[in-house]
Coordinates of C-alpha atoms in Angstrom, one line a residue:
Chain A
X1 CA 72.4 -20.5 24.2
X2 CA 71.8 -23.2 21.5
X3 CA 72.1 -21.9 17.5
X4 CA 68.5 -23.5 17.9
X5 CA 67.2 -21.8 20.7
X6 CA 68.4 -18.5 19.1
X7 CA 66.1 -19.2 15.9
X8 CA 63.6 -20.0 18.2
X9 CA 63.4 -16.6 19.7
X10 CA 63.6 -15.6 16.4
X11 CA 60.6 -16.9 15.1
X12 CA 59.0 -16.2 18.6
X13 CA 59.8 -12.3 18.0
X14 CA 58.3 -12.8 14.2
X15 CA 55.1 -13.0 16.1
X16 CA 55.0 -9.9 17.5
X17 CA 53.4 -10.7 21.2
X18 CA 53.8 -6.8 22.0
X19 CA 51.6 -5.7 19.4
X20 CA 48.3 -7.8 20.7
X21 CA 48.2 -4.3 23.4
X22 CA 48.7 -1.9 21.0
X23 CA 46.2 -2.6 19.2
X24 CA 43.8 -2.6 21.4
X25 CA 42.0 -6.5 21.9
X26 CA 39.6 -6.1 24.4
X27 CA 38.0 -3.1 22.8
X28 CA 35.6 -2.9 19.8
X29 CA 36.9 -3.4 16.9
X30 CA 35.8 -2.5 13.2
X31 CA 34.3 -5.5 12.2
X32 CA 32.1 -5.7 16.0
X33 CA 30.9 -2.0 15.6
X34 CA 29.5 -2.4 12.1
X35 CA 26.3 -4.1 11.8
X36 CA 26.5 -7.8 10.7
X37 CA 24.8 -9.2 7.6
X38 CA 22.3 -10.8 9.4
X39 CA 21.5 -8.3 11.7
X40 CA 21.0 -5.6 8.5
X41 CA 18.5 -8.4 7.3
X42 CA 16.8 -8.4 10.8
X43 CA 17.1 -4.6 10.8
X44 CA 15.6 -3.6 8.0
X45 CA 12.8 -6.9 8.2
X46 CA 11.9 -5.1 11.4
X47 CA 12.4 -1.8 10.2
X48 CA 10.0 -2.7 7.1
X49 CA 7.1 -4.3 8.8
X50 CA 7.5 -1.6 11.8
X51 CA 7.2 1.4 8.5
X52 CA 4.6 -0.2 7.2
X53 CA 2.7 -0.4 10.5
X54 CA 3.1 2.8 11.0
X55 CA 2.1 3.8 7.9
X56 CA -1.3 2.4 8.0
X57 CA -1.6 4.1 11.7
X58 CA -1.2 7.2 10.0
X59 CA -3.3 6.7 6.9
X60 CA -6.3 5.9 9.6
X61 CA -5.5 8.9 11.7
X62 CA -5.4 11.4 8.3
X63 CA -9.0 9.6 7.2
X64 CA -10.4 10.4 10.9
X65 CA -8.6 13.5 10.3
X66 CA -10.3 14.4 7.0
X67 CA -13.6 12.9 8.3
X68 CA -13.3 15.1 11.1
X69 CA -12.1 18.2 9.3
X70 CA -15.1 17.3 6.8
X71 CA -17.8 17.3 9.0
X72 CA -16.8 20.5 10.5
X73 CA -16.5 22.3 7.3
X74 CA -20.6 20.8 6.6
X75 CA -21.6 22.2 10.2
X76 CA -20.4 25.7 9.3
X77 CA -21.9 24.9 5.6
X78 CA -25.4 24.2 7.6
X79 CA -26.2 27.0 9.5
X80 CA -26.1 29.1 6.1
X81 CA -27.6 26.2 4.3
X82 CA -30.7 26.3 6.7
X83 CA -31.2 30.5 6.5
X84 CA -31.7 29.8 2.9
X85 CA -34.2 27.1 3.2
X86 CA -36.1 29.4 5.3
X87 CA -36.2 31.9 3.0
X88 CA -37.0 29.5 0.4
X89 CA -40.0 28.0 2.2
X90 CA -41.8 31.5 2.4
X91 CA -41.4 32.5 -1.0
X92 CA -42.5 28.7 -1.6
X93 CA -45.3 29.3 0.4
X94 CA -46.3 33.0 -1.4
X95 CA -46.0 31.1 -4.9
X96 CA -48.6 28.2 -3.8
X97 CA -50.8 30.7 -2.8
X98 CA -50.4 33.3 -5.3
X99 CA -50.1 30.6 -8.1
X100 CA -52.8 31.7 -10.8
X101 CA -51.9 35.1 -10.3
X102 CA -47.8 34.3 -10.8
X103 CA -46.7 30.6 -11.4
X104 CA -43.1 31.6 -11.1
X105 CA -40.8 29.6 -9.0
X106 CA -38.4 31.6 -6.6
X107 CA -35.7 32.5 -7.4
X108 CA -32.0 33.1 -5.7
X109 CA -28.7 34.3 -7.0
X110 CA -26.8 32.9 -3.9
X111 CA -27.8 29.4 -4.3
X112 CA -29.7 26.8 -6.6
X113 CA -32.9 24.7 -5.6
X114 CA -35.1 22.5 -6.5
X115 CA -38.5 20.6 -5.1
X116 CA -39.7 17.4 -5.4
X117 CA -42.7 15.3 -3.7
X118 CA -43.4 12.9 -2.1
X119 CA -42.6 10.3 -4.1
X120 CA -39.5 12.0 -5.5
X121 CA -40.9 13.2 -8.2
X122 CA -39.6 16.3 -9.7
X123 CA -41.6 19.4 -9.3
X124 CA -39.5 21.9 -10.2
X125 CA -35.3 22.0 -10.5
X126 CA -32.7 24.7 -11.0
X127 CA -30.3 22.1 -9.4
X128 CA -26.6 22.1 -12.1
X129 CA -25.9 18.5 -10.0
X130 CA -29.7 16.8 -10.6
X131 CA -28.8 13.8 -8.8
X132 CA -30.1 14.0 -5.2
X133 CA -29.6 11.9 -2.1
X134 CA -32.8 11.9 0.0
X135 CA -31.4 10.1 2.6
X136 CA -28.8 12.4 3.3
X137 CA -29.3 15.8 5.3
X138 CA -26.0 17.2 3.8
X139 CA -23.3 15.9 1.2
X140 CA -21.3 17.4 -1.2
X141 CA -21.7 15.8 -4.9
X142 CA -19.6 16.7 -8.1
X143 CA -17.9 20.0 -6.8
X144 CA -21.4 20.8 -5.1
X145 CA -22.8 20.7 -1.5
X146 CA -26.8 19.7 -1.1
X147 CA -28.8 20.5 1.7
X148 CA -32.2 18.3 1.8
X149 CA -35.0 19.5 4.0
X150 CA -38.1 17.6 4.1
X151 CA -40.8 20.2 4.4
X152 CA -44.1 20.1 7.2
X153 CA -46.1 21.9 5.0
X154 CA -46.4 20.9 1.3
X155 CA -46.4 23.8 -0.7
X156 CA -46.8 23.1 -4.2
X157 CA -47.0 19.6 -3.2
X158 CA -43.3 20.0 -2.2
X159 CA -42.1 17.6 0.5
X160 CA -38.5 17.6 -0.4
X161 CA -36.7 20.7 -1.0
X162 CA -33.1 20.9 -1.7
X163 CA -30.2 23.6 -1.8
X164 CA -27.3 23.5 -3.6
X165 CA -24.3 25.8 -3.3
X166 CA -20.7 25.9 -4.7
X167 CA -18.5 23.5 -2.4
X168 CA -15.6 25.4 -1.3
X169 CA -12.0 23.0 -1.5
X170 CA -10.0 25.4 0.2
X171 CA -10.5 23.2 3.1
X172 CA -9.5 20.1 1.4
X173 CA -6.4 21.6 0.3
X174 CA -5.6 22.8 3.9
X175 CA -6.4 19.6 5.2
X176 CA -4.0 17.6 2.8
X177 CA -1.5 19.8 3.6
X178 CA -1.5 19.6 7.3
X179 CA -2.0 15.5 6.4
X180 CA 1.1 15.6 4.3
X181 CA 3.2 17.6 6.6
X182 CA 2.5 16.1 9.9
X183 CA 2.1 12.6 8.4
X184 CA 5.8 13.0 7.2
X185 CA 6.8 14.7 10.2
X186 CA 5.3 11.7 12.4
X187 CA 6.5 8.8 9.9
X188 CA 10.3 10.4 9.8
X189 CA 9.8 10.6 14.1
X190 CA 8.4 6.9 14.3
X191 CA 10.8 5.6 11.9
X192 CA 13.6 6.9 13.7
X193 CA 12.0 5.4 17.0
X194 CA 11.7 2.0 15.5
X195 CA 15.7 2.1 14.7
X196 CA 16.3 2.8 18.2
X197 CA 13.9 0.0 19.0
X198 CA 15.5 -2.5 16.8
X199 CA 19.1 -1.8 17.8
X200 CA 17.6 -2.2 21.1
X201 CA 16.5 -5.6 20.8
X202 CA 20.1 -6.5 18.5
X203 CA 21.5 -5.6 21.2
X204 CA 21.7 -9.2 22.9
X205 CA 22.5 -10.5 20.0
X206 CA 25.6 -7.9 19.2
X207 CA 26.7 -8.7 22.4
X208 CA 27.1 -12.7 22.3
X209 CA 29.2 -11.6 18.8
X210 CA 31.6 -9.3 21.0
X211 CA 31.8 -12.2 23.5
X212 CA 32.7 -14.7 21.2
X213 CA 35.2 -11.6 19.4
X214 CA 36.8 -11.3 22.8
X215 CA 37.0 -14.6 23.7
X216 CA 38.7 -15.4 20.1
X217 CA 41.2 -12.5 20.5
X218 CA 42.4 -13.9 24.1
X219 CA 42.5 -17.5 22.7
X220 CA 44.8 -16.4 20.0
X221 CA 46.9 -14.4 22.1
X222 CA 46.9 -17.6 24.0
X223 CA 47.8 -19.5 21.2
X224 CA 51.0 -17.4 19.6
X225 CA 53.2 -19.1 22.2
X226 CA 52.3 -22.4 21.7
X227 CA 51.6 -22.2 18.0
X228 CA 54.9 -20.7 17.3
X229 CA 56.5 -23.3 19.5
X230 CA 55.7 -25.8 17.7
X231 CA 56.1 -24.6 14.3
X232 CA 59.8 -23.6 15.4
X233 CA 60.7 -27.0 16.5
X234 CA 59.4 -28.8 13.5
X235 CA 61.5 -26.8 11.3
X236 CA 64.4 -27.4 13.7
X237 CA 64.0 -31.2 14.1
X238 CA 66.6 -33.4 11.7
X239 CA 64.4 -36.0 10.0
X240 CA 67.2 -37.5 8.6
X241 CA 68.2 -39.5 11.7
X242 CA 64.9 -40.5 12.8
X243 CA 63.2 -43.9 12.0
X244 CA 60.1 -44.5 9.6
X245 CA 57.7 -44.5 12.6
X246 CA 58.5 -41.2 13.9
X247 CA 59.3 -39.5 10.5
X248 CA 55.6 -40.4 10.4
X249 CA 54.9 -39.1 13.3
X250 CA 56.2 -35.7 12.8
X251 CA 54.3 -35.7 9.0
X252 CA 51.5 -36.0 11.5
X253 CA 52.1 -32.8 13.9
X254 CA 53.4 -30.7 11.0
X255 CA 50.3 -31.5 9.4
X256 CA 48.3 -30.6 12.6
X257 CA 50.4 -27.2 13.2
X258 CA 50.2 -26.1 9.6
X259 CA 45.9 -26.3 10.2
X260 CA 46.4 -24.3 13.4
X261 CA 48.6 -22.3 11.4
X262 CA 46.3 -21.5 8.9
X263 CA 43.5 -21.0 11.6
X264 CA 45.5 -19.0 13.6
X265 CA 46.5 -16.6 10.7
X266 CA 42.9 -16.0 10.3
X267 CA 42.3 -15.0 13.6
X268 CA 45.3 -13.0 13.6
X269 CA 44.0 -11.3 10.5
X270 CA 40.6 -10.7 12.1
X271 CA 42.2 -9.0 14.8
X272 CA 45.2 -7.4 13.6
X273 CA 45.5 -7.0 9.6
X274 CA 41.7 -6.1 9.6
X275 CA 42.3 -2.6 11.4
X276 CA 45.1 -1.6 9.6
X277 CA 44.2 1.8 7.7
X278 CA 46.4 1.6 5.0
X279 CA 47.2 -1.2 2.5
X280 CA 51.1 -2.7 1.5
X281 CA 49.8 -2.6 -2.3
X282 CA 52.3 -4.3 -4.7
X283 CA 52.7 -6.1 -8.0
X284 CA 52.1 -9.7 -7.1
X285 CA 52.5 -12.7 -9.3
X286 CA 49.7 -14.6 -8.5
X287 CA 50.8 -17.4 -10.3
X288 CA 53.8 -17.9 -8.0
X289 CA 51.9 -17.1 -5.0
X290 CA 49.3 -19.7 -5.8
X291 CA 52.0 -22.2 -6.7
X292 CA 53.9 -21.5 -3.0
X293 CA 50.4 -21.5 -1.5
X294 CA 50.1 -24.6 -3.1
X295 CA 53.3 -26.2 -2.0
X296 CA 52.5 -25.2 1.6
X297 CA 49.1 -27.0 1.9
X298 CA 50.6 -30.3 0.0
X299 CA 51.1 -32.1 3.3
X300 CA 47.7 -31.2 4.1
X301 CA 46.4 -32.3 1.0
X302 CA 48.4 -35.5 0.6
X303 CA 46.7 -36.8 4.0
X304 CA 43.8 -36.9 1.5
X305 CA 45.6 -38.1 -0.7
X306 CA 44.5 -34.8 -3.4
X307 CA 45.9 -34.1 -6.2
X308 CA 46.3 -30.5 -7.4
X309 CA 46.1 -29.9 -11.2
X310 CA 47.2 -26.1 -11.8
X311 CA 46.5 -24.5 -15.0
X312 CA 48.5 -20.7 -14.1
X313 CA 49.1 -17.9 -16.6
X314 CA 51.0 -15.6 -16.2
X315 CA 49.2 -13.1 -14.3
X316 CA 49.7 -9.9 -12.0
X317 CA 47.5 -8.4 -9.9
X318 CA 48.2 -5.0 -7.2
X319 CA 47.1 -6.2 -4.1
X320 CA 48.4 -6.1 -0.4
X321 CA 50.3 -9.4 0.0
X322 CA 48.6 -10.6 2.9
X323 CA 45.4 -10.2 1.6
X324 CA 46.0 -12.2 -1.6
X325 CA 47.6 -15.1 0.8
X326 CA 44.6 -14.9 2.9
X327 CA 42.4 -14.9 0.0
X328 CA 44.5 -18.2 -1.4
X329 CA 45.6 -20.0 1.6
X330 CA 41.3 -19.8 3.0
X331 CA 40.4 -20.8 -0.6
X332 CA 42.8 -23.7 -0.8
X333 CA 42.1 -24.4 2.9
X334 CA 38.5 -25.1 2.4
X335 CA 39.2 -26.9 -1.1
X336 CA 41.6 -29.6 0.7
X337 CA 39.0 -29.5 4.1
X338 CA 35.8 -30.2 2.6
X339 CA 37.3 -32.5 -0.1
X340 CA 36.8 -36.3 -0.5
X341 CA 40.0 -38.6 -0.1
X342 CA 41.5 -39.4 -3.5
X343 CA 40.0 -36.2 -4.8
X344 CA 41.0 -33.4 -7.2
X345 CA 41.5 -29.6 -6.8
X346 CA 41.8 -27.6 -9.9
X347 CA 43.2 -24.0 -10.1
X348 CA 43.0 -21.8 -13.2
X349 CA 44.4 -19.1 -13.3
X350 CA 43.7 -16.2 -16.2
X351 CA 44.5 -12.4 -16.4
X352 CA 41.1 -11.5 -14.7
X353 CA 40.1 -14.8 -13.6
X354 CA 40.6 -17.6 -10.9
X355 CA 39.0 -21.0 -10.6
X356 CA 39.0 -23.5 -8.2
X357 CA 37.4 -26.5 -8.4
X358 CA 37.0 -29.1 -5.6
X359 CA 35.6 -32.9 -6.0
X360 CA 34.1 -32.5 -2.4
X361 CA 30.9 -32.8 -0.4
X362 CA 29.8 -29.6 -2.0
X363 CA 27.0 -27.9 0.1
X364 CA 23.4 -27.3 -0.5
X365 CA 22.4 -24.5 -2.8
X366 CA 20.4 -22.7 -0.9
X367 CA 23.0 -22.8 1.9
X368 CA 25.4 -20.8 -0.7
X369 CA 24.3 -17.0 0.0
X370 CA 25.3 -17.5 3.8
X371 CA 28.7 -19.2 3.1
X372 CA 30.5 -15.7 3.8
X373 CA 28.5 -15.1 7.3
X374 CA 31.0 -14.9 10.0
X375 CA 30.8 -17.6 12.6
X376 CA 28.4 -19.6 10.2
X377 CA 29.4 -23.3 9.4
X378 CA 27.7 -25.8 7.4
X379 CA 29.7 -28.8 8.3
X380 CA 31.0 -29.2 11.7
X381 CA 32.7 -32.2 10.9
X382 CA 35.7 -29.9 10.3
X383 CA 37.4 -27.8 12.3
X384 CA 37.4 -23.6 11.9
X385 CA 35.3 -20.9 13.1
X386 CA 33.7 -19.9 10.1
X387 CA 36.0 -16.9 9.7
X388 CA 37.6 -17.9 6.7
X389 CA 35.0 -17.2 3.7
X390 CA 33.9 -14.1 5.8
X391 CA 37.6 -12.7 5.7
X392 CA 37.8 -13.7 2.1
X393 CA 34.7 -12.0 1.5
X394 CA 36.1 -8.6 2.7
X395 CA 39.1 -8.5 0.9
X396 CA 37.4 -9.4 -1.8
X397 CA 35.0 -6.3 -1.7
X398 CA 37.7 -4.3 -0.6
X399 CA 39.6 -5.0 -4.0
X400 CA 36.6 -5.0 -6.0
X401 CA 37.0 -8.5 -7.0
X402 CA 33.7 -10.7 -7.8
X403 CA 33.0 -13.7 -6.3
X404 CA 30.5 -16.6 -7.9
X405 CA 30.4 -20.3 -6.5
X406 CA 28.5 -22.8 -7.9
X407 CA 27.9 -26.0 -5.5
X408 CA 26.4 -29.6 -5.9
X409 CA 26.1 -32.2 -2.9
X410 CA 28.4 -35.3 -3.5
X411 CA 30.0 -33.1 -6.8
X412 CA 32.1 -30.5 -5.5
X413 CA 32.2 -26.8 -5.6
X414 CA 33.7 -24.3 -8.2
X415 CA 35.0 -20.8 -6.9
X416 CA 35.1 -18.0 -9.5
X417 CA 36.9 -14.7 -8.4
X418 CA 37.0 -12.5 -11.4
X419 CA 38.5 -8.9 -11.7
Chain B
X1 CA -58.6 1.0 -66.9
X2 CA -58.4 2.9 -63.2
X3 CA -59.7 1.1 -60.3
X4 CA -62.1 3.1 -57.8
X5 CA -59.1 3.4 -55.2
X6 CA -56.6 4.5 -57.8
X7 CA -59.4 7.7 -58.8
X8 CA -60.3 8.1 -55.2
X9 CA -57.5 7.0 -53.1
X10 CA -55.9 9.9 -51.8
X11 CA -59.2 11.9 -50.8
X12 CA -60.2 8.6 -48.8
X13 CA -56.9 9.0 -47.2
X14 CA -57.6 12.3 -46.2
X15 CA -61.5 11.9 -45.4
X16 CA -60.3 8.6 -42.6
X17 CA -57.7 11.3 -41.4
X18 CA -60.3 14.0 -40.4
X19 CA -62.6 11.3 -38.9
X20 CA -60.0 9.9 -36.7
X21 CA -59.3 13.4 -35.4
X22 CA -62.7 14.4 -34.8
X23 CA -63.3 11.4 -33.4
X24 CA -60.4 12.0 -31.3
X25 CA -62.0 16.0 -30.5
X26 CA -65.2 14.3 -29.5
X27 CA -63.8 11.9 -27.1
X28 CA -61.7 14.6 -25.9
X29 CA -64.8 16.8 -25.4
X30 CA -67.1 14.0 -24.4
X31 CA -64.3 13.3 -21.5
X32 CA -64.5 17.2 -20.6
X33 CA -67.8 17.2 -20.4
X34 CA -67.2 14.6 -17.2
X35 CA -65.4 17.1 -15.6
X36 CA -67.5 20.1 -16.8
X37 CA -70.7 18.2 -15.9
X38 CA -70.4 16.6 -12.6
X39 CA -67.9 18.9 -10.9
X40 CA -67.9 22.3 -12.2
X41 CA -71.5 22.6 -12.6
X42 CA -71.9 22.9 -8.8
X43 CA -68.5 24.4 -8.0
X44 CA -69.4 27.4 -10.3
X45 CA -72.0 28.2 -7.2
X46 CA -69.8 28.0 -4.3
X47 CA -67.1 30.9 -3.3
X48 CA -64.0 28.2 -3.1
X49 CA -62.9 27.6 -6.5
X50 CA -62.0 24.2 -7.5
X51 CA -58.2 25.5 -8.0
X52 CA -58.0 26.7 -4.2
X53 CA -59.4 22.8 -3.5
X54 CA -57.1 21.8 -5.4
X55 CA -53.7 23.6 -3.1
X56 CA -55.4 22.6 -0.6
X57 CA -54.9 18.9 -1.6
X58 CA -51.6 19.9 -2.8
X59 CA -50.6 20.8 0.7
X60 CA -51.7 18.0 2.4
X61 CA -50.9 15.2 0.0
X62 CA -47.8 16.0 -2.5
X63 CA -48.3 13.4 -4.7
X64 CA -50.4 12.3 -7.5
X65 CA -51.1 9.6 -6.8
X66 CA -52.4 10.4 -2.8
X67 CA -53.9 13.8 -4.1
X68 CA -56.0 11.6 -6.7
X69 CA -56.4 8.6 -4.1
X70 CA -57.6 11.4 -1.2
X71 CA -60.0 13.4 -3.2
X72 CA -62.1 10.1 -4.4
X73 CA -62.1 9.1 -1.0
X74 CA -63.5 12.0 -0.3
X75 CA -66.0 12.1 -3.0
X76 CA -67.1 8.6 -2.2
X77 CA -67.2 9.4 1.7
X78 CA -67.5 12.8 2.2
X79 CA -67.1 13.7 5.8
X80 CA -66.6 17.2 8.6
X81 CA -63.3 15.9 9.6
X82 CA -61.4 15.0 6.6
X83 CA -62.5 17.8 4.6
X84 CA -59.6 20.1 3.8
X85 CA -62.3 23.3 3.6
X86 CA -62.5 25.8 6.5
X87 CA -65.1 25.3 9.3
X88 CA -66.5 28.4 8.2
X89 CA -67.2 27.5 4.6
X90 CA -68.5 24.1 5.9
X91 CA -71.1 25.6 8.5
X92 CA -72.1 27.9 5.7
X93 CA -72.7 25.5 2.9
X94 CA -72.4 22.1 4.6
X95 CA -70.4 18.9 3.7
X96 CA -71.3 17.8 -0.4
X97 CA -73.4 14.3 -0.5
X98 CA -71.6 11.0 -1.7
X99 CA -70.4 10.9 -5.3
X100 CA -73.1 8.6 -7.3
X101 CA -70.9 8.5 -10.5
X102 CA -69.2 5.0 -11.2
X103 CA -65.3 4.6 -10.8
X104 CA -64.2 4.9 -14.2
X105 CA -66.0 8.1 -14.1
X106 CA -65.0 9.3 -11.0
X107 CA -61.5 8.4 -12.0
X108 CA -61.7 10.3 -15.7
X109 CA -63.3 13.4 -14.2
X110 CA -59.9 13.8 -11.1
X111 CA -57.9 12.8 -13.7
X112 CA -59.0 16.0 -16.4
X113 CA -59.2 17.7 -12.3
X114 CA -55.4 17.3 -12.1
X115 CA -54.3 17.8 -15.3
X116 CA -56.3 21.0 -14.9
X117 CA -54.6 22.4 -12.4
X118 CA -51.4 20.4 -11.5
X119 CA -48.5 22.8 -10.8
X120 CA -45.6 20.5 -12.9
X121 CA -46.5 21.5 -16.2
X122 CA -47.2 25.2 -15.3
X123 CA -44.5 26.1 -13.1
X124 CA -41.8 28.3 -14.4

């Protein structure tokens, strides 16, 4: 065997092929069992308008409820109600004939009454609530209930005479109370059935995410091979004894590789790095890191023809190592990708701050709260999954680091990460 | 020099004051008298009193304003069948002849009727 085909296997084994079963690819992962951004938007949309649907359901049911409750409470009310009118209509009857001899108006310590005639005048009142409803049999008024009965004889020239009694409210405090209970009871029952409904109906949509998941993971296992191949080779190949045209050549398919690279890193992130429990936290120079970041996307970025201008500081930030490079190398990546030819990408660097700033085609700014959706990708002029920002986005959170960017078609984009 | 009205000002005062009210008594009494005269007079005969009459109304029509309107119907058109007495007391003393007394009258003398006997004010 070659020296070369012995770093070949080498960098083959660097890869890790084994590990793709051990951690389990066909299976859910993390990132497929937790709801997506979207979906929690769809979820608690539907979850909102279902509530709220609901809610007015009940509110109707505890009016008919009440209403119902209410007119039972005036039925018992009216039996007692009309044994008191009857009363009141002989002793009526006894004054109007007696009336020269005793022009005293009956009297009752269990109730209040008063009379009135035809045309509403008042006759005679003991009534505390003096408004009356004629129109109204029974109703209860100002902590009161009335009872109207329109008399067939007219003693005392009384056509309308009315009882009034204390209302008793310890219905209406039993009622609210059965309202408030099994309202809540019902609202906490529907609002768990709606959740069921609208993971339900995510469902399809969960599963054409695990699809593409699945069919990502087998198309980077497919890839390592390959990939790794290639990358192997490059490195291997002497340039020194090669003419122009294929030195050219070879720029070409290192440039190609170092993409797939990049994309393939990604994925293998997505898959592998993602699930790991713990982090590799360390001390890392971000200023070096950036600057070797930096150097590895140059041959990207001189296809462009970009130039980087790198303002670093000293700075050092505890972070797992391949985090930060995915953080850098998906930044960068996108900087160089969605870039103009001849264009600039800046990089400052502070002790709690990073900037970069792209002369690109920018995207629209009310495209910007969706960048980090997974799978989502406003120009598809470029290659990618959409992964990258969604990874980035992760980390990011994970490490408690802030994230702004500002974006103007045809200007470029500025990405802040502060900390 | 005092004028006349200076001197005697204040008992003139006075002397219009006690004309005005007995005037006012006269009217008051002259208006009675409608009552007194052409009802009372021949009530004062008969066994139902004029306050029984007047419950009787009462009972049928409530109101003022019907109680009023129904007894000068009656007194204009008196008739078996709308009269609120018992058969009894009108085979005995028969049904009363038409009222000949003009409305204004008429109307004075069931006003002073009502006022008489109306059960609002004495009620208690």
């Amino acid at each position: 065997m070659s020296l070369k085909s012995v770093r070949l296997i080498l960098i083959l084994d660097l890869f890790g092929s084994d590990s793709w079963e051990q951690n389990g690819l066909i299976g859910k992962n993390r990132l497929t069992s937790s709801l997506l951004k979207s979906e929690t938007k769809s979820l608690v949309r539907f979850l909102t308008l279902y509530i709220l649907l609901s809610s007015v359901v009940i509110v109707l049911l505890s009016i008919f409820y009440y209403e119902s409750q209410n007119r039972l409470v005036l039925a018992q009310q009216r039996t007692l109600l009309s044994t008191y009118t009857h009363e009141m209509i002989r002793k009526l009857k006894r004054t109007h004939h007696f009336f020269e001899e005793s022009p005293i108006y009956p009297r009752d310590s269990r109730f209040q009454s008063a009379i009135y005639d035809r045309e509403y005048y008042k006759i005679f009142s003991l009534l505390e609530v003096t408004k009356v409803s004629f129109n109204e049999e029974i109703y209860r008024t100002k902590g009161k209930l009335h009872y109207v009965t329109v008399l067939d004889n007219y003693y005392l020239g009384a056509k309308y005479l009315v009882i009034e009694i204390e209302d008793d409210h310890q219905w209406i405090k039993a009622t609210l109370q059965d309202i408030v209970v099994f309202g809540l009871v019902a609202l906490i029952a529907l609002a768990l059935f709606g959740l069921y409904l609208s993971r339900l109906f995510l469902t399809p949509m969960r599963n054409s995410i695990l699809l593409l998941d699945r069919f990502i993971k087998d198309t980077t296992h497919e890839l390592n091979t390959p990939l790794s191949a290639i990358l192997a080779n490059i490195e291997l190949m002497d340039t020194s004894v090669m003419v122009e045209k294929n030195k050219k050549k070879l720029h070409r398919i290192n440039i190609a590789a170092k993409t797939v690279s990049a994309i393939y890193k990604d994925l293998t992130y997505l898959i592998l790095e993602k699930d790991r429990m713990s982090n590799e936290d360390i001390d890392i120079d971000m200023g070096r890191l950036i600057d070797d970041r930096v150097e590895y996307f140059d041959i990207l970025a001189q296809s462009k023809n970009i130039t980087f201008k790198l303002q670093l500081s000293p700075t050092l930030f505890r972070m797992d190592k391949k985090k930060a490079t995915r953080v850098v190398d998906n930044l960068l990546s996108n900087a160089i990708k969605y870039n103009r030819r001849n264009g600039t990408i800046t990089i400052m660097l502070q002790p709690n701050r990073l900037e970069i700033i792209d002369s690109g085609i920018g995207i629209e700014e009310s495209k910007i709260p969706y960048i980090f959706d997974r799978y989502l990708r406003f120009n598809q002029s470029e290659g990618g999954f959409g992964i990258g920002l969604s990874i980035v986005k992760t980390i990011l959170d994970e490490y408690r680091i802030a994230i702004e960017v500002h974006s103007k078609l045809d200007w470029g984009t500025q990405v802040i990460l502060t900390w | 020099m005092e004028s006349l009205y200076q001197r005697h000002g204040c008992s003139i005062k006075v002397w219009i004051k006690i004309l005005f009210v007995v005037m006012l008594l006269l009217s008051s009494a002259k208006a009675h008298d409608v009552f007194e005269k052409h009802c009372v007079a021949c009530h004062a005969k008969l066994p139902a009193s004029l306050e029984r009459i007047f419950f009787n109304y009462l009972l049928i029509y409530s109101s003022q304003k019907d109680t009023k309107e129904a007894i000068i119907y009656y007194l204009k058109s008196p008739d078996k069948d709308i009269s609120l007495m018992s058969d009894l007391f009108l085979d005995t003393f028969g049904v009363k002849k038409a009222t000949k007394l003009d409305d204004k009258t008429l109307k004075k003398a069931i006003d002073i009727y009502w006022e008489k006997y109306n059960v609002m004010d004495k009620i208690r």
